[in-house]
Short mmCIF file of C-alpha atoms in Angstrom, two decimals:
data_model
loop_
_atom_site.label_atom_id
_atom_site.label_comp_id
_atom_site.label_asym_id
_atom_site.label_seq_id
_atom_site.Cartn_x
_atom_site.Cartn_y
_atom_site.Cartn_z
CA MET A 412 12.17 21.70 -3.49
CA LEU A 413 15.01 20.28 -1.29
CA LYS A 414 13.41 19.22 2.03
CA LYS A 415 15.39 19.69 5.51
CA ALA A 416 17.43 16.42 5.63
CA ARG A 417 16.61 14.71 8.97
CA LYS A 418 16.59 11.18 10.00
CA CYS A 419 13.85 9.11 7.77
CA PHE A 420 11.66 6.35 8.75
CA ALA A 421 10.28 3.05 7.41
CA ALA A 422 6.94 2.02 7.39
CA VAL A 423 4.83 -0.64 6.01
CA LEU A 424 1.61 -1.02 4.42
CA ALA A 425 -0.63 -3.56 5.81
CA VAL A 426 -4.21 -4.48 5.36
CA LEU A 427 -7.00 -5.66 7.34
CA PHE A 428 -6.93 -9.53 7.61
CA VAL A 429 -10.20 -11.36 8.69
CA CYS A 430 -10.66 -15.05 8.41
CA PHE A 431 -13.61 -16.93 7.95
CA THR A 432 -13.15 -19.42 10.81
CA ALA A 433 -14.57 -18.57 14.17
CA SER A 434 -11.80 -20.54 15.96
CA PRO A 435 -8.74 -18.49 17.09
CA ALA A 436 -6.44 -21.58 16.68
CA LEU A 437 -3.78 -21.64 14.05
CA THR A 438 -2.51 -24.10 12.02
CA ALA A 439 0.99 -24.37 10.54
CA SER A 440 0.89 -23.39 6.88
CA ALA A 441 2.68 -21.56 4.17
CA ALA A 442 -0.94 -19.97 3.01
CA THR A 443 -1.75 -16.56 4.01
CA GLN A 444 -5.37 -15.44 4.46
CA THR A 445 -6.47 -11.88 3.61
CA SER A 446 -9.91 -10.37 3.92
CA TRP A 447 -12.31 -7.37 4.08
CA ASN A 448 -15.45 -7.21 6.11
CA PHE A 449 -17.66 -4.18 4.94
CA LYS A 450 -18.72 -3.65 8.46
CA ASP A 451 -15.20 -2.82 9.52
CA SER A 452 -15.15 1.13 10.23
CA SER A 453 -12.60 1.86 7.27
CA PHE A 454 -15.65 0.87 4.98
CA LYS A 455 -18.86 1.40 6.61
CA SER A 456 -18.41 4.89 6.81
CA LEU A 457 -17.90 5.32 2.93
CA GLY A 458 -21.71 5.64 2.03
CA THR A 459 -22.05 6.46 -1.53
CA ILE A 460 -19.00 5.94 -3.60
CA LYS A 461 -18.59 8.33 -6.51
CA ALA A 462 -14.82 7.85 -7.30
CA SER A 463 -12.23 5.24 -7.13
CA THR A 464 -10.56 4.69 -4.00
CA THR A 465 -8.30 2.11 -2.32
CA ILE A 466 -9.19 0.94 1.24
CA ASN A 467 -6.65 -1.42 3.04
CA GLY A 468 -5.44 -2.68 -0.35
CA LEU A 469 -8.91 -3.21 -1.89
CA GLY A 470 -9.84 -1.30 -4.95
CA LEU A 471 -13.37 0.20 -5.13
CA ILE A 472 -14.17 1.31 -8.61
CA ALA A 473 -16.76 3.76 -9.31
CA THR A 474 -17.37 7.18 -11.26
CA SER A 475 -20.09 10.03 -10.53
CA SER A 476 -22.70 8.34 -12.88
CA LYS A 477 -21.77 4.57 -12.11
CA LYS A 478 -21.95 4.65 -8.13
CA MET A 479 -21.69 2.08 -5.42
CA ALA A 480 -22.41 2.40 -1.65
CA VAL A 481 -21.52 0.87 1.44
CA LYS A 482 -24.74 0.60 3.57
CA SER A 483 -26.44 -1.16 6.59
CA ASN A 484 -27.60 -4.74 5.62
CA SER A 485 -27.99 -7.62 7.85
CA VAL A 486 -27.53 -11.37 6.67
CA THR A 487 -26.58 -14.58 8.33
CA VAL A 488 -24.48 -17.22 6.86
CA SER A 489 -23.93 -20.51 8.91
CA GLY A 490 -24.34 -18.82 11.95
CA THR A 491 -22.31 -15.45 11.32
CA SER A 492 -23.81 -12.25 11.11
CA TYR A 493 -22.78 -9.62 8.71
CA THR A 494 -24.16 -6.17 9.03
CA TYR A 495 -22.95 -4.01 6.07
CA CYS A 496 -22.58 -4.77 2.60
CA LEU A 497 -20.99 -3.29 -0.65
CA ALA A 498 -24.27 -2.69 -2.76
CA LEU A 499 -22.74 -2.94 -6.61
CA SER A 500 -26.07 -1.14 -7.58
CA GLY A 501 -26.05 -2.18 -11.00
CA THR A 502 -24.15 -3.94 -13.90
CA GLY A 503 -20.37 -3.14 -13.75
CA SER A 504 -17.01 -3.50 -15.46
CA THR A 505 -13.43 -3.10 -14.82
CA SER A 506 -13.93 0.45 -15.14
CA TYR A 507 -16.86 0.86 -12.86
CA ARG A 508 -18.89 -0.71 -9.93
CA ALA A 509 -16.14 -2.84 -9.43
CA VAL A 510 -14.04 -4.27 -6.86
CA LYS A 511 -10.12 -4.68 -7.32
CA VAL A 512 -8.82 -7.67 -5.44
CA PRO A 513 -5.06 -8.31 -4.89
CA VAL A 514 -4.11 -11.87 -5.70
CA SER A 515 -0.87 -13.61 -5.40
CA GLY A 516 -0.91 -16.10 -8.36
CA SER A 517 -2.64 -19.20 -6.68
CA ASP A 518 -5.73 -18.05 -4.63
CA THR A 519 -8.98 -19.07 -3.50
CA ILE A 520 -11.29 -16.08 -3.54
CA LYS A 521 -14.21 -16.38 -1.23
CA VAL A 522 -17.10 -13.84 -1.25
CA VAL A 523 -20.23 -13.75 1.11
CA LEU A 524 -22.73 -12.23 -1.30
CA LYS A 525 -26.43 -12.03 -2.36
CA SER A 526 -28.59 -10.73 -5.27
CA SER A 527 -30.28 -7.58 -4.57
CA GLY A 528 -33.31 -9.07 -6.06
CA SER A 529 -35.27 -12.33 -6.12
CA SER A 530 -33.30 -13.82 -9.10
CA THR A 531 -29.81 -15.31 -8.88
CA ARG A 532 -27.16 -13.15 -10.58
CA ASN A 533 -23.71 -13.64 -11.62
CA LEU A 534 -20.66 -12.01 -10.14
CA VAL A 535 -17.73 -11.87 -12.70
CA VAL A 536 -14.22 -12.57 -12.02
CA ALA A 537 -11.89 -10.75 -14.44
CA ASP A 538 -8.29 -10.31 -14.91
CA SER A 539 -6.45 -7.13 -15.03
CA ASN A 540 -6.63 -7.08 -18.75
CA GLY A 541 -10.42 -7.40 -18.62
CA LYS A 542 -10.71 -10.99 -19.73
CA LYS A 543 -13.64 -12.74 -18.26
CA LEU A 544 -12.38 -15.82 -16.16
CA GLY A 545 -15.40 -17.00 -14.54
CA THR A 546 -18.35 -16.08 -12.38
CA ILE A 547 -19.55 -16.45 -8.64
CA SER A 548 -23.20 -17.10 -8.02
CA ALA A 549 -25.38 -14.51 -6.06
CA LYS A 550 -28.54 -15.97 -4.95
CA SER A 551 -31.60 -14.59 -3.29
CA SER A 552 -30.35 -15.33 0.12
CA ALA A 553 -26.78 -14.65 1.41
CA SER A 554 -24.13 -17.48 0.90
CA LEU A 555 -20.33 -17.95 0.40
CA GLY A 556 -19.18 -18.23 -3.08
CA THR A 557 -15.69 -19.34 -4.15
CA TYR A 558 -13.45 -19.14 -7.25
CA SER A 559 -10.00 -20.92 -7.60
CA TYR A 560 -7.77 -18.56 -9.42
CA SER A 561 -4.28 -19.54 -10.87
CA GLY A 562 -2.33 -17.00 -13.05
CA SER A 563 -0.15 -13.85 -12.72
CA SER A 564 0.06 -11.91 -9.32
CA GLY A 565 -1.41 -8.61 -9.38
CA TYR A 566 -5.25 -8.15 -9.31
CA VAL A 567 -8.66 -9.42 -10.49
CA TYR A 568 -11.74 -7.59 -10.77
CA LEU A 569 -15.22 -8.55 -9.23
CA TYR A 570 -18.45 -6.97 -10.87
CA SER A 571 -21.88 -7.63 -11.60
CA GLU A 572 -22.74 -9.18 -14.91
CA ASN A 573 -26.55 -8.43 -14.33
CA SER A 574 -27.90 -5.94 -12.06
CA GLY A 575 -27.40 -5.38 -8.31
CA ILE A 576 -25.41 -7.57 -6.02
CA ASN A 577 -24.57 -6.98 -2.36
CA ILE A 578 -21.15 -8.10 -1.12
CA TYR A 579 -20.75 -8.58 2.47
CA LYS A 580 -16.87 -9.95 2.81
CA ILE A 581 -14.18 -10.74 0.48
CA GLN A 582 -11.22 -13.14 1.62
CA VAL A 583 -8.24 -14.22 -0.51
CA ASP A 584 -6.61 -17.25 0.56
CA SER A 585 -3.05 -17.36 -1.10
CA SER A 586 -0.91 -20.33 -1.46
CA GLY A 587 1.82 -18.50 -3.11
CA SER A 588 2.88 -17.11 -6.52
CA SER A 589 2.28 -19.14 -9.69
CA SER A 590 4.40 -19.30 -12.62
CA SER A 591 1.73 -19.92 -14.93
CA GLY A 592 0.03 -16.98 -16.92
CA SER A 593 -3.41 -18.83 -17.30
CA SER A 594 -6.42 -18.89 -15.06
CA SER A 595 -8.58 -21.65 -13.91
CA SER A 596 -12.24 -21.99 -14.65
CA GLY A 597 -14.61 -20.22 -12.26
CA SER A 598 -17.10 -22.07 -9.75
CA SER A 599 -19.52 -20.98 -7.30
CA SER A 600 -20.58 -22.68 -4.23
CA SER A 601 -21.97 -21.90 -0.80
CA GLY A 602 -20.45 -23.12 2.23
CA SER A 603 -19.78 -22.41 5.97
CA SER A 604 -18.39 -18.96 7.13
CA SER A 605 -17.90 -17.64 10.71
CA SER A 606 -16.54 -14.52 12.25
CA GLY A 607 -13.11 -14.04 13.26
CA SER A 608 -9.78 -12.83 11.95
CA SER A 609 -6.53 -14.58 11.60
CA SER A 610 -3.61 -15.15 9.16
CA SER A 611 -2.58 -18.83 8.48
CA VAL A 612 0.84 -18.54 9.71
CA SER A 613 3.47 -20.77 11.17
CA GLY A 614 3.96 -19.18 14.69
CA ASP A 615 6.46 -20.20 17.47
CA ILE A 616 5.78 -17.57 20.05
CA VAL A 617 2.31 -15.82 20.45
CA VAL A 618 2.02 -12.29 21.72
CA LYS A 619 -1.44 -10.89 23.00
CA ASN A 620 -2.82 -8.70 25.37
CA GLY A 621 -2.18 -9.76 29.01
CA GLY A 622 0.15 -12.39 27.84
CA THR A 623 4.16 -12.36 26.83
CA SER A 624 5.06 -8.87 25.83
CA LEU A 625 6.55 -8.05 22.42
CA ALA A 626 9.92 -7.13 23.88
CA ASP A 627 10.19 -10.51 25.89
CA ALA A 628 9.00 -12.53 22.67
CA LEU A 629 11.57 -10.89 20.47
CA LYS A 630 14.46 -11.54 23.29
CA LYS A 631 13.80 -15.20 23.32
CA ALA A 632 13.03 -15.54 19.54
CA LYS A 633 15.78 -17.26 17.11
CA SER A 634 16.37 -16.86 13.69
CA GLY A 635 13.95 -18.69 11.63
CA GLN A 636 11.17 -18.43 14.44
CA THR A 637 8.02 -16.36 13.83
CA VAL A 638 6.46 -14.15 16.65
CA VAL A 639 2.60 -14.20 16.16
CA ILE A 640 1.02 -11.05 17.08
CA ASP A 641 -2.68 -11.98 18.19
CA GLY A 642 -5.10 -8.82 18.19
CA THR A 643 -3.90 -5.49 19.37
CA VAL A 644 -1.16 -5.18 21.86
CA LYS A 645 0.82 -2.29 23.23
CA SER A 646 4.69 -2.03 23.12
CA GLY A 647 7.58 0.37 23.44
CA ALA A 648 10.07 0.61 21.09
CA VAL A 649 11.80 -2.68 19.70
CA SER A 650 14.26 -4.26 17.52
CA LEU A 651 13.69 -7.15 15.31
CA PRO A 652 16.41 -9.79 15.70
CA ALA A 653 17.93 -10.95 12.08
CA GLY A 654 16.14 -13.77 10.64
CA VAL A 655 12.93 -13.47 13.31
CA ASN A 656 9.83 -13.08 11.48
CA LEU A 657 6.70 -11.11 12.60
CA ALA A 658 3.12 -12.30 11.68
CA GLY A 659 -0.45 -11.26 12.64
CA LYS A 660 -3.81 -12.72 13.08
CA ASN A 661 -6.97 -11.65 14.56
CA ASN A 662 -6.45 -8.02 13.05
CA ALA A 663 -2.91 -7.71 14.44
CA THR A 664 -2.04 -4.38 15.53
CA ILE A 665 0.95 -3.15 17.35
CA ASP A 666 0.30 0.27 19.40
CA PHE A 667 3.44 2.24 20.20
CA SER A 668 1.80 4.73 21.71
CA GLN A 669 4.21 3.87 24.73
CA THR A 670 7.10 5.38 22.68
CA SER A 671 8.19 9.02 23.27
CA GLY A 672 10.49 11.47 21.39
CA SER A 673 12.84 10.81 18.61
CA SER A 674 13.99 7.57 19.86
CA GLY A 675 10.43 6.25 19.65
CA ARG A 676 10.81 4.08 16.30
CA GLY A 677 8.32 1.28 16.33
CA ILE A 678 10.34 -1.51 14.77
CA THR A 679 14.03 -1.05 14.08
CA ILE A 680 15.15 -3.75 11.85
CA SER A 681 18.92 -3.71 11.40
CA GLY A 682 19.46 -7.29 10.46
CA ASN A 683 18.83 -9.51 7.38
CA GLY A 684 16.41 -11.99 6.46
CA SER A 685 13.19 -11.44 8.31
CA THR A 686 9.65 -11.33 7.11
CA LEU A 687 6.73 -9.29 8.46
CA SER A 688 3.33 -9.90 7.31
CA ASN A 689 -0.38 -9.06 8.38
CA ILE A 690 0.22 -6.32 10.95
CA THR A 691 -0.42 -2.78 11.39
CA ILE A 692 1.89 -0.51 13.18
CA LYS A 693 0.46 2.90 14.62
CA ASN A 694 1.16 5.74 17.20
CA ALA A 695 4.92 5.44 17.41
CA SER A 696 6.57 8.85 18.26
CA ASP A 697 8.96 8.51 15.52
CA ASN A 698 9.07 6.01 12.30
CA GLY A 699 6.85 3.43 12.37
CA ILE A 700 9.52 0.81 11.00
CA PHE A 701 13.04 1.67 10.41
CA ILE A 702 15.06 -0.44 8.16
CA SER A 703 18.79 -0.33 7.94
CA GLY A 704 19.27 -4.26 7.21
CA SER A 705 19.04 -5.93 3.90
CA ASN A 706 16.99 -8.77 2.35
CA ASN A 707 13.83 -8.26 4.43
CA THR A 708 10.21 -8.78 3.14
CA LEU A 709 7.07 -7.05 4.28
CA LYS A 710 3.91 -8.25 3.13
CA TYR A 711 0.40 -6.50 3.88
CA VAL A 712 1.90 -4.24 6.56
CA THR A 713 0.17 -1.05 7.43
CA CYS A 714 2.09 1.90 8.99
CA CYS A 715 -0.49 4.60 10.22
CA TYR A 716 -0.58 7.49 12.81
CA ASN A 717 3.05 7.46 13.63
CA GLU A 718 4.96 11.00 13.96
CA ASP A 719 7.58 10.38 11.27
CA ALA A 720 7.48 8.38 8.12
CA GLY A 721 5.68 5.34 8.00
CA PHE A 722 8.38 3.07 6.30
CA GLN A 723 11.91 4.26 6.32
CA VAL A 724 14.95 2.48 4.58
CA SER A 725 18.21 4.20 5.41
CA ASN A 726 21.87 3.66 6.31
CA GLY A 727 22.84 1.16 3.67
CA GLY A 728 19.24 -0.81 3.96
CA ALA A 729 19.42 -2.84 0.47
CA ASN A 730 17.46 -5.17 -1.34
CA ASN A 731 14.35 -5.17 0.89
CA LYS A 732 10.90 -5.98 -0.60
CA PHE A 733 7.48 -4.40 0.03
CA TYR A 734 4.44 -6.15 -1.33
CA ASN A 735 0.68 -4.86 -0.56
CA CYS A 736 1.72 -2.34 2.12
CA TYR A 737 -0.22 0.77 3.05
CA SER A 738 1.16 4.17 4.77
CA HIS A 739 -1.34 6.50 5.75
CA HIS A 740 -1.91 9.37 8.27
CA ASN A 741 1.67 9.82 9.22
CA ALA A 742 2.59 13.59 10.63
CA ASP A 743 5.28 15.14 12.37
CA ALA A 744 4.78 18.36 14.00
CA LYS A 745 6.47 20.43 11.18
CA GLY A 746 5.41 18.26 8.41
CA GLU A 747 8.72 18.03 6.98
CA ASN A 748 9.66 14.38 7.45
CA ALA A 749 6.52 12.14 7.88
CA ASP A 750 6.68 10.44 4.30
CA GLY A 751 4.50 7.43 3.68
CA PHE A 752 7.81 5.54 2.48
CA ALA A 753 11.01 7.14 2.82
CA VAL A 754 13.95 5.41 1.18
CA LYS A 755 16.73 7.98 1.49
CA LEU A 756 19.65 9.17 3.61
CA HIS A 757 22.16 6.43 2.27
CA SER A 758 19.82 3.84 1.46
CA GLY A 759 21.31 1.25 -0.30
CA GLU A 760 20.37 -0.56 -3.88
CA GLY A 761 17.55 -3.03 -4.67
CA ASN A 762 14.77 -1.58 -2.54
CA TYR A 763 11.66 -2.76 -4.33
CA PHE A 764 7.70 -1.84 -4.10
CA GLU A 765 4.73 -3.62 -5.43
CA ASN A 766 1.00 -2.80 -5.01
CA CYS A 767 2.03 -0.34 -2.16
CA ILE A 768 -0.02 2.97 -1.09
CA ALA A 769 0.88 6.09 0.43
CA GLU A 770 -2.08 8.41 1.27
CA TYR A 771 -2.69 11.41 3.55
CA ASN A 772 0.85 11.70 5.06
CA SER A 773 1.97 15.07 6.15
CA ASP A 774 5.04 15.18 3.85
CA ASP A 775 5.43 13.11 0.74
CA GLY A 776 4.26 9.99 -0.57
CA TRP A 777 7.60 8.28 -1.44
CA ASP A 778 10.91 10.37 -0.72
CA CYS A 779 14.32 9.42 -2.19
CA TYR A 780 16.12 12.07 -0.75
CA ALA A 781 19.62 11.29 -0.78
CA ALA A 782 19.35 7.79 -1.69
CA HIS A 783 22.55 5.86 -2.59
CA GLY A 784 20.48 3.18 -4.58
CA ALA A 785 17.97 3.01 -7.28
CA VAL A 786 14.41 2.15 -6.30
CA LYS A 787 11.90 0.22 -8.35
CA LEU A 788 8.23 0.76 -7.83
CA VAL A 789 5.44 -1.21 -9.56
CA ASN A 790 1.74 -0.58 -9.42
CA CYS A 791 2.15 1.70 -6.53
CA GLN A 792 -0.14 4.73 -5.55
CA ALA A 793 0.66 7.99 -3.84
CA ASN A 794 -2.52 10.06 -3.31
CA TYR A 795 -3.35 13.32 -1.21
CA ASN A 796 0.03 13.67 0.48
CA GLY A 797 1.02 16.87 1.92
CA TYR A 798 -1.49 17.53 4.49
CA CYS A 799 -2.54 15.71 7.50
CA ASN A 800 -4.62 16.63 10.49
CA GLY A 801 -3.95 20.35 10.07
CA ILE A 802 -0.22 19.76 9.20
CA TYR A 803 1.38 20.80 5.73
CA GLY A 804 4.63 19.26 4.35
CA ASP A 805 6.32 19.06 1.12
CA GLY A 806 3.44 17.19 -0.49
CA ASN A 807 4.90 15.25 -3.51
CA GLY A 808 3.51 11.87 -4.44
CA PHE A 809 6.71 10.36 -5.93
CA LYS A 810 10.08 12.46 -4.89
CA MET A 811 12.82 10.50 -6.67
CA GLY A 812 15.91 11.77 -5.24
CA GLY A 813 18.18 14.70 -3.78
CA VAL A 814 21.40 16.46 -3.36
CA ASP A 815 23.40 14.60 -0.73
CA ASN A 816 26.47 17.05 -0.21
CA LYS A 817 25.04 20.44 1.43
CA THR A 818 28.44 22.39 1.88
CA PRO A 819 28.21 25.63 0.04
CA GLY A 820 30.97 25.97 -2.46
CA VAL A 821 31.69 22.29 -2.75
CA ALA A 822 30.73 20.17 -5.93
CA ALA A 823 27.41 18.60 -5.03
CA HIS A 824 27.26 14.79 -4.63
CA LEU A 825 24.57 13.97 -7.14
CA ASP A 826 23.77 10.33 -7.19
CA PRO A 827 23.02 9.24 -10.59
CA LEU A 828 20.46 6.88 -9.93
CA LYS A 829 18.12 5.25 -12.36
CA HIS A 830 15.05 4.84 -10.57
CA GLU A 831 12.16 3.00 -12.36
CA LEU A 832 8.26 3.53 -12.13
CA ILE A 833 6.00 1.10 -13.67
CA GLY A 834 2.33 1.54 -13.40
CA CYS A 835 2.06 4.01 -10.79
CA THR A 836 -0.27 6.75 -9.98
CA ALA A 837 -0.22 9.90 -8.12
CA LYS A 838 -3.28 11.61 -7.42
CA GLY A 839 -4.43 14.92 -5.57
CA ASN A 840 -0.88 15.72 -3.67
CA TYR A 841 -0.44 19.00 -2.42
CA ALA A 842 2.60 19.49 -4.60
CA ASN A 843 3.82 17.59 -7.36
CA GLY A 844 2.94 14.19 -8.56
CA PHE A 845 6.24 12.68 -10.04
CA ASP A 846 9.04 15.02 -8.70
CA ARG A 847 12.77 14.98 -9.80
CA ASN A 848 14.09 16.73 -6.70
CA ASN A 849 17.54 17.30 -7.78
CA GLN A 850 19.26 14.13 -8.70
CA SER A 851 21.39 13.21 -11.79
CA GLY A 852 20.26 9.89 -12.88
CA VAL A 853 18.04 8.94 -15.54
CA VAL A 854 14.38 8.15 -13.97
CA THR A 855 12.14 5.78 -16.29
CA MET A 856 8.20 6.10 -15.78
CA LYS A 857 6.05 3.65 -17.90
CA ASN A 858 2.33 3.41 -17.80
CA CYS A 859 2.29 5.76 -15.03
CA THR A 860 -0.53 8.46 -14.36
CA ALA A 861 -0.54 11.85 -12.65
CA ASP A 862 -4.09 13.31 -11.94
CA SER A 863 -5.08 16.51 -10.15
CA ASN A 864 -1.81 17.10 -8.43
CA LYS A 865 -1.98 20.89 -7.17
CA GLY A 866 1.72 21.97 -8.40
CA LYS A 867 2.76 20.02 -11.43
CA ASN A 868 1.47 16.41 -12.28
CA TYR A 869 5.16 15.65 -13.58
CA ASN A 870 7.89 18.03 -12.59
CA TRP A 871 11.29 17.47 -14.48
CA PRO A 872 12.87 20.58 -14.98
CA LEU A 873 16.44 20.19 -16.87
CA ASN A 874 18.36 22.88 -14.44
CA GLY A 875 18.17 24.17 -10.89
CA THR A 876 19.68 25.98 -8.09
CA PRO A 877 19.89 23.85 -4.74
CA SER A 878 19.92 26.10 -1.71
CA ALA A 879 22.53 23.88 -0.32
CA LEU A 880 24.75 24.74 -3.07
CA GLY A 881 24.21 28.34 -4.13
CA TYR A 882 24.83 27.79 -7.98
CA LYS A 883 22.89 26.17 -10.88
CA VAL A 884 23.49 22.75 -11.70
CA THR A 885 22.30 20.36 -14.52
CA PHE A 886 20.18 17.35 -13.24
CA GLY A 887 19.13 14.23 -14.63
CA LYS A 888 16.48 13.53 -17.31
CA ALA A 889 13.54 11.40 -17.26
CA ILE A 890 12.03 8.82 -19.52
CA ILE A 891 8.26 9.23 -19.78
CA GLN A 892 6.72 6.35 -21.58
CA ASP A 893 3.18 5.58 -22.45
CA CYS A 894 2.10 7.77 -19.47
CA THR A 895 -0.89 9.77 -18.88
CA ASN A 896 -1.59 13.44 -17.60
CA ILE A 897 -4.95 14.25 -16.18
CA ASN A 898 -5.87 17.55 -15.17
CA GLY A 899 -2.62 18.84 -14.44
CA LYS A 900 0.44 21.05 -15.58
CA ASN A 901 3.95 19.85 -16.21
CA ASN A 902 7.49 21.22 -16.50
CA LEU A 903 8.98 18.57 -18.92
CA THR A 904 12.15 20.53 -20.04
CA GLY A 905 14.34 17.65 -18.72
CA ALA A 906 12.05 14.82 -19.77
CA THR A 907 11.53 12.75 -22.95
CA LEU A 908 8.12 11.63 -23.65
CA VAL A 909 8.09 8.07 -25.37
CA GLY A 910 5.47 5.74 -26.97
CA ASN A 911 1.41 6.71 -26.54
CA CYS A 912 1.60 9.34 -23.75
CA LYS A 913 -1.85 11.06 -23.25
CA GLY A 914 -2.74 14.62 -21.90
CA PHE A 915 0.29 16.18 -22.27
#
């Protein structure tokens, strides 16, 4: 079960950001804009959707009997053409024919939509508990509708109240989290919308193709300044100075294909106090993002197609926060190291993940091998890890720790870490969904779901024999509270089931 200890890597989940304004100019603002256009390649190839999936942080909720589809369908709104739509294909609910949209707590949700028939239909906005908050009107001709949300951060659901509606684009303008648990009443309107893609950020130095290089921009930047990535740029490996921020616009992507070898980490963050947002990191010859610093924040960052872990926190990195990050299709040659999120090899305390997703990585979704600090994960997903582009790795969804001391005959250094997972889901991984991996703390899982993992859904044996030690030791236990087991076996000799657990 123990994987070979090697350098690990940090990466960040990002999503696609697309603005409704055509102008490339930015204005200084604390707000952010996140959008999903169904003409983008990650959506338009989906075709008929028969099961729930998440694309770039946007949840698409469907079942085999309540399907949706992404299809070619052209409309124009205020001079902007939209060529693909998500066809809801009928009445929905929070369980089917719905879109699960991340919100921060104070948001304007903008939807380009139309009724698939000749009459006006209502697109329902519901909270995470299924409570109807309001509606957006879908008319017989395409228009832009808006809804003002104020409530808890997390997700809202969009679904048709009365038959088919076509959705072409969804955008969330966020002004920050709200302390209120209430939501505003809904409204609908039509308005202007245009193509383009940006994120409303305050930027001091702009990096774009043909202009200032990323390396040069980071040399010039001082703590508190923001380097704005405009579109796709190529770069060699870079280090982010302490307190310097990175933000993206126009589908910001940093292509690190110029890197080579094990020193080819995309971004190294050894300092403290930086924020990264709205950026995709890809094609690094090692980690996408490697963090040994502390108190850094990553929002809507994607790491993909890197040759080691997408995100890695190691060597004392502590109190780093990850929100709505996405790590997918990272693969190393042997499949042993390219996790989605690696928080291991002497990582520190207080690293936190919320609404993050790890999918299709060659090794594990999350790997906490030899971590020296407890990790908290809230509403995170680890799906279909363990195989990528013909490469197989360990393939656990959430691997929660490991033996540190590997000297035979010497007592193991078993960090008693109290990891916590709340509302997390592990589905279709090639090994175990939730895996103990030889650490001695008590791990708590609440409202988690394991579904159709090829090994065990929940793998928490009480005893084991680490190959590094050669003798049996007793490991930590798990508290599994109000969790769900679907279509899978379990090893629960080291676990205690609490509350309303289902399917065990």
